[in-house]
Coordinates of C-alpha atoms in Angstrom, one line a residue:
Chain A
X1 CA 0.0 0.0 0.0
X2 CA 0.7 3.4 -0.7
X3 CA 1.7 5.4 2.5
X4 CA 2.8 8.4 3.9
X5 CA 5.7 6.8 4.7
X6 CA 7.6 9.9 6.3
X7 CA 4.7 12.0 6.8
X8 CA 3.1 13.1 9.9
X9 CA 3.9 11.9 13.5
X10 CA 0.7 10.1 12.8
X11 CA 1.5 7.3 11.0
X12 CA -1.2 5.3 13.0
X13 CA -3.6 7.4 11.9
X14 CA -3.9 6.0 8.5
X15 CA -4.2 2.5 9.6
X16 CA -6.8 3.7 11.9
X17 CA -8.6 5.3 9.3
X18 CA -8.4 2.2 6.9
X19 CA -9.8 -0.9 9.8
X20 CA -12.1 2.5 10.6
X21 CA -13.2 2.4 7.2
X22 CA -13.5 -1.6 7.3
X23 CA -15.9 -1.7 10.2
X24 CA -18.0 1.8 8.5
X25 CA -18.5 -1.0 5.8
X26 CA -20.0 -2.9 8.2
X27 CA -22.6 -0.4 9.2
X28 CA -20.5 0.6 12.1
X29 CA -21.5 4.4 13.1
X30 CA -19.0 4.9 15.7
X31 CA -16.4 3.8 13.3
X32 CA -18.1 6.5 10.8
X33 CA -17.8 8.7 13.7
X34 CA -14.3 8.8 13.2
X35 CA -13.9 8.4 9.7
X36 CA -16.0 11.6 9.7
X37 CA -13.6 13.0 12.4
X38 CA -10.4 12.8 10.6
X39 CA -11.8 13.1 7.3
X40 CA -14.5 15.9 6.7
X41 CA -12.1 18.7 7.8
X42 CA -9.8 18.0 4.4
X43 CA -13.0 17.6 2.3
X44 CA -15.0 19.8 2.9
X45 CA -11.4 22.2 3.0
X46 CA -10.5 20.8 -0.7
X47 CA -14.4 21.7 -1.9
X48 CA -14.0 25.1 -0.9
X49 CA -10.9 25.5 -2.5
X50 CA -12.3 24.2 -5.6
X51 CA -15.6 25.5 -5.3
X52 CA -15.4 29.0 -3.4
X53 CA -18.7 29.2 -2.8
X54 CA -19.2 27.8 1.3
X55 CA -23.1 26.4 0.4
X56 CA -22.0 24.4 -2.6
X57 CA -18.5 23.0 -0.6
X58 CA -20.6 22.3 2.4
X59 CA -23.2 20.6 -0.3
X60 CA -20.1 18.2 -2.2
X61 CA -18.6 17.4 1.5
X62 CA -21.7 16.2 3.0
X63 CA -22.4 14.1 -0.8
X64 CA -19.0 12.8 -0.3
X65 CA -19.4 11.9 3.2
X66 CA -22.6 9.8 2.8
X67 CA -20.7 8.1 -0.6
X68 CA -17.9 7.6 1.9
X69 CA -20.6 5.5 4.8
X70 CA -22.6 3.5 1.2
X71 CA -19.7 2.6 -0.8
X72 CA -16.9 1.8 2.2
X73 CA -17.0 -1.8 1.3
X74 CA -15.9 -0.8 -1.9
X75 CA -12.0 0.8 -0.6
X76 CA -9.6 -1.5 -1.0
X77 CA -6.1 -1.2 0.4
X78 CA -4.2 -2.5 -2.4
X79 CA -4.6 0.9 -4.3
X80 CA -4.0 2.9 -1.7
X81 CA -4.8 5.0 1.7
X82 CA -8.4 5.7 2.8
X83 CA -7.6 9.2 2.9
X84 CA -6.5 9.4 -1.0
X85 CA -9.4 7.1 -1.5
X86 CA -11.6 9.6 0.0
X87 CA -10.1 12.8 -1.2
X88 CA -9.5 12.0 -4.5
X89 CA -13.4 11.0 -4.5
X90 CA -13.8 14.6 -2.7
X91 CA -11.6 16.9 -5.5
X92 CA -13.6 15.0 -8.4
X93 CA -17.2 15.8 -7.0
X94 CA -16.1 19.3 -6.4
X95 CA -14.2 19.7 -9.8
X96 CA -17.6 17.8 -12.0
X97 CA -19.9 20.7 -10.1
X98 CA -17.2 23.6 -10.9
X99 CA -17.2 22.4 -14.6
X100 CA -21.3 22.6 -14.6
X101 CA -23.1 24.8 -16.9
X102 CA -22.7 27.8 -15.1
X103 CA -19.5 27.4 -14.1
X104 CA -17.1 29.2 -17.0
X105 CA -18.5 33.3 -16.2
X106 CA -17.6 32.5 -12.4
X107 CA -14.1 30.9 -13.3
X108 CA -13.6 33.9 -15.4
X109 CA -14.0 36.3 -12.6
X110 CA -12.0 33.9 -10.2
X111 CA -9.3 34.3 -12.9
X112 CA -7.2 36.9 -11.8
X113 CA -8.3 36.8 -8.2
X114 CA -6.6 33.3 -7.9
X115 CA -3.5 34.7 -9.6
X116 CA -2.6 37.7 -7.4
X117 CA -3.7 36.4 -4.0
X118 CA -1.1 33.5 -2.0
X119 CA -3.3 30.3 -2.3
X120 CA -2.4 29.3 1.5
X121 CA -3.8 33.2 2.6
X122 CA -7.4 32.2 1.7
X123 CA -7.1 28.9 4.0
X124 CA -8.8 29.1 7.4
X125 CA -6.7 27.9 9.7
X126 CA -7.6 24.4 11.5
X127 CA -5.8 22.9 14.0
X128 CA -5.6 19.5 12.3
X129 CA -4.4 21.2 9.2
X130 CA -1.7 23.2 10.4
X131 CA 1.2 20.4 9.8
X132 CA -0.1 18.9 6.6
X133 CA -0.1 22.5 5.6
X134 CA 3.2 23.7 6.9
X135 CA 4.6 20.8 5.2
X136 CA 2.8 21.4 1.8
X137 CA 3.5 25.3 1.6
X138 CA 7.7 24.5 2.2
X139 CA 7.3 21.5 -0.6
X140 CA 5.2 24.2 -2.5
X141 CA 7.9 26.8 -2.4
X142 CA 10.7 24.0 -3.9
X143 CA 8.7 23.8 -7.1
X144 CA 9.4 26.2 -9.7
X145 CA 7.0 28.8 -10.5
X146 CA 5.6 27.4 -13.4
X147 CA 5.1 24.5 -11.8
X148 CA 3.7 25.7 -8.6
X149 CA 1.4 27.9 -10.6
X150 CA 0.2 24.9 -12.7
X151 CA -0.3 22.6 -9.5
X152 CA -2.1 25.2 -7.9
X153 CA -4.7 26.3 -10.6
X154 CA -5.3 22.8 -11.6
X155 CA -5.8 20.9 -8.4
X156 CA -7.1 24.0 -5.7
X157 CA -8.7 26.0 -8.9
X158 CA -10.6 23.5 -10.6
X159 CA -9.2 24.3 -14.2
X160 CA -8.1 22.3 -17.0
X161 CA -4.8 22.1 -18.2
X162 CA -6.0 23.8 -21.0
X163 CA -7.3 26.5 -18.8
X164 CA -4.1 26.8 -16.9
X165 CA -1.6 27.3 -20.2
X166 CA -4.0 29.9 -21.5
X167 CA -4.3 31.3 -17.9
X168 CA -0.6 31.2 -17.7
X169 CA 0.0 31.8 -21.4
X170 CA 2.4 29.0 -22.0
X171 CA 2.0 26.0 -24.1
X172 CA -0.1 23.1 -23.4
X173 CA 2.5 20.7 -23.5
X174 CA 4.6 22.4 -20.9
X175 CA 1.9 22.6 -18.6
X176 CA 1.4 19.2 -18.8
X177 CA 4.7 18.2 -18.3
X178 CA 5.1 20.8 -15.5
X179 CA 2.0 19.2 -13.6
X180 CA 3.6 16.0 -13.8
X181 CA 6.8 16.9 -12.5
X182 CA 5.2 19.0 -9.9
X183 CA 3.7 16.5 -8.2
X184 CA 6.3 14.6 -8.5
X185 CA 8.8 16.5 -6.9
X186 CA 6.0 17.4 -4.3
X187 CA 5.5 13.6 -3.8
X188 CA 9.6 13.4 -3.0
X189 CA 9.4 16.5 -0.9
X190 CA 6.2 15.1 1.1
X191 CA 7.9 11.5 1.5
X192 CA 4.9 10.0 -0.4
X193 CA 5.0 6.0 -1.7
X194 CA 8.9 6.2 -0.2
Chain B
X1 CA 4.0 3.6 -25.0
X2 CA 3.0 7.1 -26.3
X3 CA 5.4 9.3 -24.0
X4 CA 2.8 11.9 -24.7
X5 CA -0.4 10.0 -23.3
X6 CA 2.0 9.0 -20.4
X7 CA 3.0 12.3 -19.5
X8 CA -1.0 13.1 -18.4
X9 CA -0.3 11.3 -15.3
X10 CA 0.0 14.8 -13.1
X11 CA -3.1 16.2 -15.2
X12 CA -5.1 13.6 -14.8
X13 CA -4.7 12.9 -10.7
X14 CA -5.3 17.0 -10.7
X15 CA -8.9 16.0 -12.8
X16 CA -7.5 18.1 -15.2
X17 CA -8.2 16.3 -18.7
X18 CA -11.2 17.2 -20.5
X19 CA -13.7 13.7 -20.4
X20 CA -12.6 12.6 -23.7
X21 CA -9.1 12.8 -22.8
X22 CA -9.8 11.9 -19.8
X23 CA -11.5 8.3 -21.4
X24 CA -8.5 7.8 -23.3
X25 CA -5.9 8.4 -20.3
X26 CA -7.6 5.7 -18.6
X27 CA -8.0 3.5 -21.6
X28 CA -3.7 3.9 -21.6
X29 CA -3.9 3.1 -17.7
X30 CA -5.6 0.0 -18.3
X31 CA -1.9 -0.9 -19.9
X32 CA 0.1 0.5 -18.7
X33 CA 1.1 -0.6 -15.3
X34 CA 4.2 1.8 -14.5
X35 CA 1.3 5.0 -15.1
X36 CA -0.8 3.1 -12.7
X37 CA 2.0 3.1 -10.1
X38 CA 2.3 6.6 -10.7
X39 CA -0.8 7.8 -10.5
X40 CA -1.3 5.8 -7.1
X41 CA 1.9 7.7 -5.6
X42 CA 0.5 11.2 -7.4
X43 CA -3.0 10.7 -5.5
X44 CA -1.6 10.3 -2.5
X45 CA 0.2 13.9 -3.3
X46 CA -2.7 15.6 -3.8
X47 CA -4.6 14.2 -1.3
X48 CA -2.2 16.1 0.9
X49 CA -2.9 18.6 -1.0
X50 CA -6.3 18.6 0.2
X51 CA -5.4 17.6 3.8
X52 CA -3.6 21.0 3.4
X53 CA -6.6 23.0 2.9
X54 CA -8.3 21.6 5.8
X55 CA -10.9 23.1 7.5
X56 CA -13.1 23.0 10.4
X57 CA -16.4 21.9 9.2
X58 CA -19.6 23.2 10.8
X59 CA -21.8 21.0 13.4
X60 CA -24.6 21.4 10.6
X61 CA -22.9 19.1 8.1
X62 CA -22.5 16.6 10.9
X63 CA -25.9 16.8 11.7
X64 CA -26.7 16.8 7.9
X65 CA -24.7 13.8 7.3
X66 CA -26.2 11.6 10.5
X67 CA -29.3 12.1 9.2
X68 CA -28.4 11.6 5.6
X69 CA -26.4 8.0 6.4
X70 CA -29.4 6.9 8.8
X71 CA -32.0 6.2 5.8
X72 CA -28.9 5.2 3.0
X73 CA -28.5 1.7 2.6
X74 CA -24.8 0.5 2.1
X75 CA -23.6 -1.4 -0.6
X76 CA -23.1 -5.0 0.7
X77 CA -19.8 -6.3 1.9
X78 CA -17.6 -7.0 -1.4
X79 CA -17.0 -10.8 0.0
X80 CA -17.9 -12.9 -3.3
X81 CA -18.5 -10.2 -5.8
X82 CA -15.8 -7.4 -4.9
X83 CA -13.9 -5.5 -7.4
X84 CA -11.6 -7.1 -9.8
X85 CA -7.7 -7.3 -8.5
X86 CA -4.9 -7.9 -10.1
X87 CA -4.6 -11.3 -8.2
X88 CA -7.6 -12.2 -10.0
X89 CA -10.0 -14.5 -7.7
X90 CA -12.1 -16.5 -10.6
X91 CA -14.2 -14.4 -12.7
X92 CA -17.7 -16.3 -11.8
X93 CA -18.9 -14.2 -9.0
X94 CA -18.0 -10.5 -9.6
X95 CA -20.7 -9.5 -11.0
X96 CA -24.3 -9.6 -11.4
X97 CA -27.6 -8.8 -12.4
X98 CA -30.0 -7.5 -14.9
X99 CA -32.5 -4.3 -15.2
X100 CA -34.3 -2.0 -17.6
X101 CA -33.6 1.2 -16.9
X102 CA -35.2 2.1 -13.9
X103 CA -36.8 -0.9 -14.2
X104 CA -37.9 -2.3 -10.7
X105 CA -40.1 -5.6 -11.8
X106 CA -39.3 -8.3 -12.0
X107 CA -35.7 -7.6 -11.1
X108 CA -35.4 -10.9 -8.8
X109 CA -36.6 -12.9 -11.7
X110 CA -33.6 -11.7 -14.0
X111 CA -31.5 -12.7 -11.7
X112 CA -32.5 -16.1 -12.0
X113 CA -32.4 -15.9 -15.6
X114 CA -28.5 -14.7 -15.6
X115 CA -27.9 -17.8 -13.2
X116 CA -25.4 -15.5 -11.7
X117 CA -24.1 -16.8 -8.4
X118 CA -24.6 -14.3 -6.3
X119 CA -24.3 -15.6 -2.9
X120 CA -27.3 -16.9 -1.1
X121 CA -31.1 -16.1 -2.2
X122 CA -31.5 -13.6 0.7
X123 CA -28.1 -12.0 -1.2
X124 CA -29.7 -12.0 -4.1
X125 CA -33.1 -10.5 -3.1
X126 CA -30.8 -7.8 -1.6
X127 CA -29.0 -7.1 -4.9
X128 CA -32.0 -7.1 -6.7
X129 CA -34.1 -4.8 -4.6
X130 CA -30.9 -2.5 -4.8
X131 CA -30.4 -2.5 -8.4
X132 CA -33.7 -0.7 -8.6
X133 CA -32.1 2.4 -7.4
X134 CA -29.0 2.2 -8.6
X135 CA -30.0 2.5 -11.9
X136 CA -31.7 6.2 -11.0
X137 CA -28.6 6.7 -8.4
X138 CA -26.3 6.3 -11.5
X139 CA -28.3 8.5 -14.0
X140 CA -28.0 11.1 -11.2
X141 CA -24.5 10.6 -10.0
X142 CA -22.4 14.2 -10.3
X143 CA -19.2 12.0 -12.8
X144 CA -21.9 9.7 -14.9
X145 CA -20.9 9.4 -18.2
X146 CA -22.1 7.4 -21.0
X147 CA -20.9 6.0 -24.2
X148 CA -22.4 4.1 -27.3
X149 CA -21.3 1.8 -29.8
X150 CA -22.7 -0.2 -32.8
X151 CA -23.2 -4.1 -32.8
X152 CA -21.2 -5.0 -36.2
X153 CA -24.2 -7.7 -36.7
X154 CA -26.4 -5.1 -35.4
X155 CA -27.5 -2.8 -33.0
X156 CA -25.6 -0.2 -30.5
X157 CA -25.2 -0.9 -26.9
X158 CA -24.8 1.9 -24.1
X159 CA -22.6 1.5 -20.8
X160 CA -23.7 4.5 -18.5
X161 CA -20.4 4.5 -15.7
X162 CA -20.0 6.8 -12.7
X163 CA -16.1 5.5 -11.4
X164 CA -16.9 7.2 -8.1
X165 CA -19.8 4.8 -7.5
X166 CA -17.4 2.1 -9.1
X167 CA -20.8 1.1 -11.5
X168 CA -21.9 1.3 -14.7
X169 CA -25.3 0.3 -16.4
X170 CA -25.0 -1.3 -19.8
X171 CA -27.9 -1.2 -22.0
X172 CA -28.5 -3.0 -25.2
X173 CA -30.9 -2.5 -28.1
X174 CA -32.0 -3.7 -31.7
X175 CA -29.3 -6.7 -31.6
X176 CA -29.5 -9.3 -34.3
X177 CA -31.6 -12.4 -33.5
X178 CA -29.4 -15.5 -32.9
X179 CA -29.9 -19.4 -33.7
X180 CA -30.7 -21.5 -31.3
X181 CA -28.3 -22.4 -29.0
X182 CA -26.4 -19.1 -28.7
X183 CA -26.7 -16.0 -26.5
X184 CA -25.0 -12.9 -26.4
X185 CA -22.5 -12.3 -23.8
X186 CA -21.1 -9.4 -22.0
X187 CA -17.5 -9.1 -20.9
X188 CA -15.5 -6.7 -19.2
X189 CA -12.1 -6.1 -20.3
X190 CA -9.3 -4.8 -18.4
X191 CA -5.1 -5.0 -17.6
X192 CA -5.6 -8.0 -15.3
X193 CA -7.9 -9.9 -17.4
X194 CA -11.4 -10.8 -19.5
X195 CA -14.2 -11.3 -17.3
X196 CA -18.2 -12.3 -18.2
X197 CA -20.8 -9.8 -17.4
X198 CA -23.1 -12.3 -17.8
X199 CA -25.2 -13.5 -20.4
X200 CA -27.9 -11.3 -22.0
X201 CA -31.5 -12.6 -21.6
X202 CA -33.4 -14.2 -24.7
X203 CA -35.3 -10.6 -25.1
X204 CA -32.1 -8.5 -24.8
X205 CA -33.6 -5.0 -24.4
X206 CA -32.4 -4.9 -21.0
X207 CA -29.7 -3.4 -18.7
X208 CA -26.9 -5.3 -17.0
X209 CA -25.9 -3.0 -14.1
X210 CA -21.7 -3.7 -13.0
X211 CA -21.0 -3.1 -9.9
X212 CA -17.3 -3.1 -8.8
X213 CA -15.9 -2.3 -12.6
X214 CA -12.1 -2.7 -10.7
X215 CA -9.8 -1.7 -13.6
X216 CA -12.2 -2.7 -16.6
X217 CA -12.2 -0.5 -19.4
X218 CA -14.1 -2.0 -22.1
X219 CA -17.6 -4.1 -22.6
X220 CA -17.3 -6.6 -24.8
X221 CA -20.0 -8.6 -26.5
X222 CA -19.9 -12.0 -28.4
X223 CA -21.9 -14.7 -29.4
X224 CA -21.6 -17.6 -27.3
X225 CA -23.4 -20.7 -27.1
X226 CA -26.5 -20.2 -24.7
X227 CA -25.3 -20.7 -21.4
X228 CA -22.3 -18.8 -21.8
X229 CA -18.8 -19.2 -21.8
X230 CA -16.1 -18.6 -19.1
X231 CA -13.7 -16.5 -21.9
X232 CA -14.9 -15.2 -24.9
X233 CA -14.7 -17.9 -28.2
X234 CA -15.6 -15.0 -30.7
X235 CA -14.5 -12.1 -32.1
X236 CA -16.5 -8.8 -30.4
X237 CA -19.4 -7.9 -32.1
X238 CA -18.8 -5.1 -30.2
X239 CA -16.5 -3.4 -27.7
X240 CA -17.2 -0.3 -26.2
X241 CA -14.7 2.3 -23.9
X242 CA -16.2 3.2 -20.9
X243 CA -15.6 6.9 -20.1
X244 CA -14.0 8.2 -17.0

């Protein structure tokens, strides 16, 4: 299994999270309890970074957090942690309702808003947060700019990489590439899957 | 290996592909296992990338999501019928039953009529009653997509797939009759294998609803002799992508 092999002083966490998850399948609610616990903060944080608007973020986190309770017999260890399980579910509900009908005169205003203002500045601060995000603004700051930008407007803006090279006015091969390698050297820098 | 498909990786864990490029990423995944490993390791990135944005959620959404979880029923325990790994348990029990679309009736019945070994009848009772909904749940599910495809003999079949509910509906319609003695017969293709989707009732106008697609990427469909076979024995009449 992928872990977070050098990550937080937690490292117990995520196997408590996973035989959490395992007994949630069961119909446990205590167990859901938990899962809820340690996992509606970062989703409900990742729709609003995607989404903006507080309604619709609180809206995605609570449809993620009822998929989470139906479909936990479905998470299976061998490809990978609860928690990416869970928040990769979390960023694609929030980035199908950004993409929605009404969604490109809003991205258009969030444009340039998005490109002058520090993404971490627009974070509320939570308690649990503080270390993933300590750790994830320093990792941040050792990409390039290109591909801190890219990584930025594609996973916390909810764009395309289509979007993001005309947003950024470079080619769509580079951003591509520059995503790729960004998360890569984020992965190293996090001490992901070492 | 196209070094340009393989270089979506990043984009694609960011759900930054549009759907069509998006279907074909995946289609690559399917064969590509050093992508797979990569995208694995790149989710677990960004998913620290959303524990990063963390933030305190109000008491309403816990409140919301009690009450929410209280009347949803959960998809059974995947003990005979789970997702496809690569270790590949045998292909008989994976997967399941038939529908119309939003078709409630009867539903028990088709099961029969697959012979699909499901677990015990109580088991499949259960799967039937809960394919009712998850035919609607599917239409309405926020990443449904669906594709089509001609029949070469005849006909176009329709998979309907949300990969965040890890289901998809297939839907056939205007296929050829066969002799006697053969059936049509769905298969899901993917890097760890070829595995049935059953066999399509005499009066194939039906759904097959999947659950637990694992890594398949294609629906097959061949002509096989009635009761069905345990690989395919003839070329696809037709084989259909399912989108992201």
């Amino acid at each position: 299994m992928l872990g977070r092999a050098s990550s937080k002083a937690d490292t117990g966490e995520e196997a408590t999270l996973e035989s959490c998850l395992h007994r949630v399948a069961l119909g446990d609610r205590e167990a859901f309890d938990e899962v809820y616990g340690q996992l509606a903060g970062p989703i409900l944080g990742v729709a609003r970074r995607v989404l903006r608007d507080p309604a619709q973020a609180e809206e995605v986190a609570q449809e993620v957090l009822v998929e989470i309770w139906r479909t936990a017999s479905r998470f299976d260890a061998a490809r990978g942690s609860a928690r990416a399980w869970a928040l990769t579910m979390a960023h694609a509900r929030a980035v199908d309702r950004v993409r929605s009908a009404d969604a490109a005169t809003r991205r258009e205003a969030r444009a340039a808003e998005l490109m002058v203002e520090p993404p971490f500045d627009q974070v509320v601060e939570a308690v649990e947060a503080r270390l993933d995000r300590q750790r994830v603004r320093h990792c941040l700051e050792g990409l390039t700019e290109l591909q801190r930008q890219s990584v930025t407007l594609a996973y916390y803006g909810g764009y395309t990489y289509s979007q993001v090279a005309h947003l950024l006015d470079t080619p769509l091969g580079t951003v591509k590439t520059r995503l790729r390698d960004g998360l890569a050297r984020l992965r190293d820098c996090l001490g992901v899957g070492g | 290996m196209d070094p340009e498909v393989h270089s979506l990786t990043g984009a694609y864990v960011c759900h930054a592909l549009e759907p069509d490029e998006r279907a074909a990423f995946e289609r690559h995944l399917a064969q590509c296992p050093t992508c797979a490993a990569e995208v694995a390791e790149l989710q677990e990135t960004a998913a620290l990338l959303a524990s990063a944005a963390a933030e305190t959620p109000p008491a309403r959404l816990k409140a919301a999501v009690d009450a929410r979880i209280a009347v949803t029923r959960q998809i059974p325990p995947l003990v005979d019928h789970g997702p496809l790994r690569a270790s590949a348990r045998p292909p008989r029990r994976r997967w399941f039953t038939a529908a119309g679309w939003g078709l409630a009736a009867g539903l028990a019945v088709v099961v029969a009529v697959l012979g699909i070994r499901v677990g015990d009848q109580q088991n499949q009772i259960d799967q039937a009653r809960q394919h009712s909904t998850t035919i609607s749940q599917l239409l309405s599910a926020p990443d449904a997509h669906s594709d089509s495809a001609s029949v070469s003999t005849g006909g176009t079949g329709t998979v309907l797939v949300s990969r965040s509910r890890d289901e998809a509906a297939i839907s056939v319609a205007g296929l050829a009759k066969l002799a006697p003695g053969k059936a049509y017969q769905l298969w899901m293709i993917g890097p760890s294998g070829t595995r049935s989707g059953g066999v399509l009732p005499a009066t194939a106008s039906d759904s097959v609803v999947a659950h637990g697609l694992g890594d398949a990427r294609t629906i097959g469909l061949t002509v096989e002799p009635a009761g069905g076979s345990a690989q395919p024995t003839t070329t696809p009449v037709m084989l259909l992508p399912m989108p992201a």
